[in-house]
Amino acid sequence: MSRPNSVRWLNEVQWDDQGLVPVIAQEAASGDVLMFAWMNREALQRTAETGEAIYWSRSRRRLWHKGEESGHIQKVLEIRLDCDSDVVLLKIEQIGGIACHTGRHSCFFQRYLADGSWETVDPVVKDPKDIYK
Amino acid sequence: MSRPNSVRWLNEVQWDDQGLVPVIAQEAASGDVLMFAWMNREALQRTAETGEAIYWSRSRRRLWHKGEESGHIQKVLEIRLDCDSDVVLLKIEQIGGIACHTGRHSCFFQRYLADGSWETVDPVVKDPKDIYK
């Protein structure tokens, strides 16, 4: 008997020595890269099952259902895996239009300037105080 | 005296315990996420100086000027840093239209199917045998 597919696809992912895989979340409609996080095996399995992004929080050392506090859930439209099977790309719909804990659309709001500095170039959409109550 | 900006912006990056930062390469014109790699401090500095993506190859343990063998250079149009200053996003022009060593446009060519499998969904643009001679 072969293992069920539901296990095999998870085995094909090349988990790192901490059992994690890097994950890029990209907004499907705009193409904007919104955030970067990590998943363990259970997080990826539950993401596929529920259709909502569930990451592994390395700082809190627990599963992190994105939006669980803020309401800024990520609906997963597509899951991609790279050529080495060690990086995941999610194509998502970002509920509320805000992925970043700073209240911005994307986490990648600092831009390098040629003078050798980082400039904040994207606006805060919603004050974090009004997001995390 | 303050340190020159050319050093300070590199110090603002939160390098991991191996002195690396994850890097996402996104095609500026299409929005396609093409690949994921790593940079150390020197790689990021040289990327900014030269305007071409220079990564740190973890397997070869050396700087890797993307396209050095294939010719598939990545012209860097913009460098972004995330909210925690520990992930870099490059907006690039992909010379030759091929980022992946398999000869595909993007490395993220495997798509998860609801039946529990990964399907290759993007075509090989150019045979790797004709890229790496």
PDB file of N, CA and C in Angstrom, chain A residues 12-14 23 25 27 30 38 47 51-52 58 63 68 83 88 99 103 109 113-114 117 125 130:
ATOM      1  N   GLU A  12       7.306  15.660   0.245  1.00  0.00           N
ATOM      2  CA  GLU A  12       8.105  16.163  -0.881  1.00  0.00           C
ATOM      3  C   GLU A  12       8.721  17.525  -0.592  1.00  0.00           C
ATOM      4  N   VAL A  13       8.191  18.203   0.417  1.00  0.00           N
ATOM      5  CA  VAL A  13       8.779  19.489   0.811  1.00  0.00           C
ATOM      6  C   VAL A  13      10.095  19.225   1.540  1.00  0.00           C
ATOM      7  N   GLN A  14      11.116  19.988   1.192  1.00  0.00           N
ATOM      8  CA  GLN A  14      12.421  19.854   1.843  1.00  0.00           C
ATOM      9  C   GLN A  14      12.450  20.755   3.070  1.00  0.00           C
ATOM     10  N   VAL A  23       8.200  30.939   3.629  1.00  0.00           N
ATOM     11  CA  VAL A  23       6.959  31.151   2.877  1.00  0.00           C
ATOM     12  C   VAL A  23       6.831  32.622   2.486  1.00  0.00           C
ATOM     13  N   ALA A  25       4.213  35.383   0.950  1.00  0.00           N
ATOM     14  CA  ALA A  25       2.786  35.622   0.697  1.00  0.00           C
ATOM     15  C   ALA A  25       2.645  36.763  -0.299  1.00  0.00           C
ATOM     16  N   GLU A  27      -0.018  38.895  -2.821  1.00  0.00           N
ATOM     17  CA  GLU A  27      -1.414  39.208  -3.120  1.00  0.00           C
ATOM     18  C   GLU A  27      -1.695  38.846  -4.574  1.00  0.00           C
ATOM     19  N   SER A  30      -2.998  41.942  -7.037  1.00  0.00           N
ATOM     20  CA  SER A  30      -2.070  43.041  -7.337  1.00  0.00           C
ATOM     21  C   SER A  30      -0.674  42.566  -7.687  1.00  0.00           C
ATOM     22  N   TRP A  38       7.279  31.663   8.088  1.00  0.00           N
ATOM     23  CA  TRP A  38       7.738  30.280   8.069  1.00  0.00           C
ATOM     24  C   TRP A  38       6.568  29.349   8.339  1.00  0.00           C
ATOM     25  N   THR A  47      -2.956  24.887   6.387  1.00  0.00           N
ATOM     26  CA  THR A  47      -3.191  25.931   5.385  1.00  0.00           C
ATOM     27  C   THR A  47      -3.917  25.344   4.174  1.00  0.00           C
ATOM     28  N   GLY A  51      -7.638  26.559   3.713  1.00  0.00           N
ATOM     29  CA  GLY A  51      -7.658  27.629   2.721  1.00  0.00           C
ATOM     30  C   GLY A  51      -7.326  28.987   3.312  1.00  0.00           C
ATOM     31  N   GLU A  52      -6.778  28.992   4.524  1.00  0.00           N
ATOM     32  CA  GLU A  52      -6.325  30.242   5.144  1.00  0.00           C
ATOM     33  C   GLU A  52      -4.892  30.043   5.623  1.00  0.00           C
ATOM     34  N   ARG A  58       8.084  31.636  14.875  1.00  0.00           N
ATOM     35  CA  ARG A  58       9.341  31.207  15.496  1.00  0.00           C
ATOM     36  C   ARG A  58       9.543  31.879  16.850  1.00  0.00           C
ATOM     37  N   LEU A  63       1.726  27.576  16.317  1.00  0.00           N
ATOM     38  CA  LEU A  63       1.031  27.873  15.077  1.00  0.00           C
ATOM     39  C   LEU A  63       0.390  29.249  15.190  1.00  0.00           C
ATOM     40  N   GLU A  68      -5.622  36.111  13.260  1.00  0.00           N
ATOM     41  CA  GLU A  68      -6.396  35.612  14.410  1.00  0.00           C
ATOM     42  C   GLU A  68      -6.726  36.737  15.394  1.00  0.00           C
ATOM     43  N   CYS A  83      11.724  25.139  -7.208  1.00  0.00           N
ATOM     44  CA  CYS A  83      12.442  24.076  -7.917  1.00  0.00           C
ATOM     45  C   CYS A  83      13.175  23.123  -6.979  1.00  0.00           C
ATOM     46  N   VAL A  88       8.067  27.999  -0.225  1.00  0.00           N
ATOM     47  CA  VAL A  88       6.649  28.014  -0.596  1.00  0.00           C
ATOM     48  C   VAL A  88       6.235  29.440  -0.953  1.00  0.00           C
ATOM     49  N   ALA A  99      -1.472  43.493   5.567  1.00  0.00           N
ATOM     50  CA  ALA A  99      -0.738  42.302   5.987  1.00  0.00           C
ATOM     51  C   ALA A  99       0.195  42.598   7.153  1.00  0.00           C
ATOM     52  N   GLY A 103       0.293  48.129  10.325  1.00  0.00           N
ATOM     53  CA  GLY A 103      -0.916  48.700   9.744  1.00  0.00           C
ATOM     54  C   GLY A 103      -0.762  49.056   8.277  1.00  0.00           C
ATOM     55  N   PHE A 109       7.978  47.962   3.267  1.00  0.00           N
ATOM     56  CA  PHE A 109       7.721  49.387   3.071  1.00  0.00           C
ATOM     57  C   PHE A 109       8.978  50.241   3.196  1.00  0.00           C
ATOM     58  N   LEU A 113      17.724  53.816  -0.597  1.00  0.00           N
ATOM     59  CA  LEU A 113      18.036  54.984  -1.417  1.00  0.00           C
ATOM     60  C   LEU A 113      19.518  54.984  -1.762  1.00  0.00           C
ATOM     61  N   ALA A 114      19.831  55.557  -2.905  1.00  0.00           N
ATOM     62  CA  ALA A 114      21.209  55.537  -3.405  1.00  0.00           C
ATOM     63  C   ALA A 114      22.175  56.263  -2.472  1.00  0.00           C
ATOM     64  N   SER A 117      20.652  54.845   2.586  1.00  0.00           N
ATOM     65  CA  SER A 117      19.726  54.850   3.721  1.00  0.00           C
ATOM     66  C   SER A 117      18.454  54.111   3.332  1.00  0.00           C
ATOM     67  N   VAL A 125      -2.079  52.281   6.653  1.00  0.00           N
ATOM     68  CA  VAL A 125      -3.480  52.287   6.220  1.00  0.00           C
ATOM     69  C   VAL A 125      -4.394  52.435   7.430  1.00  0.00           C
ATOM     70  N   ASP A 130      -5.808  50.574  16.506  1.00  0.00           N
ATOM     71  CA  ASP A 130      -7.193  50.276  16.143  1.00  0.00           C
ATOM     72  C   ASP A 130      -7.344  48.873  15.558  1.00  0.00           C
TER      73      ASP A 130
END
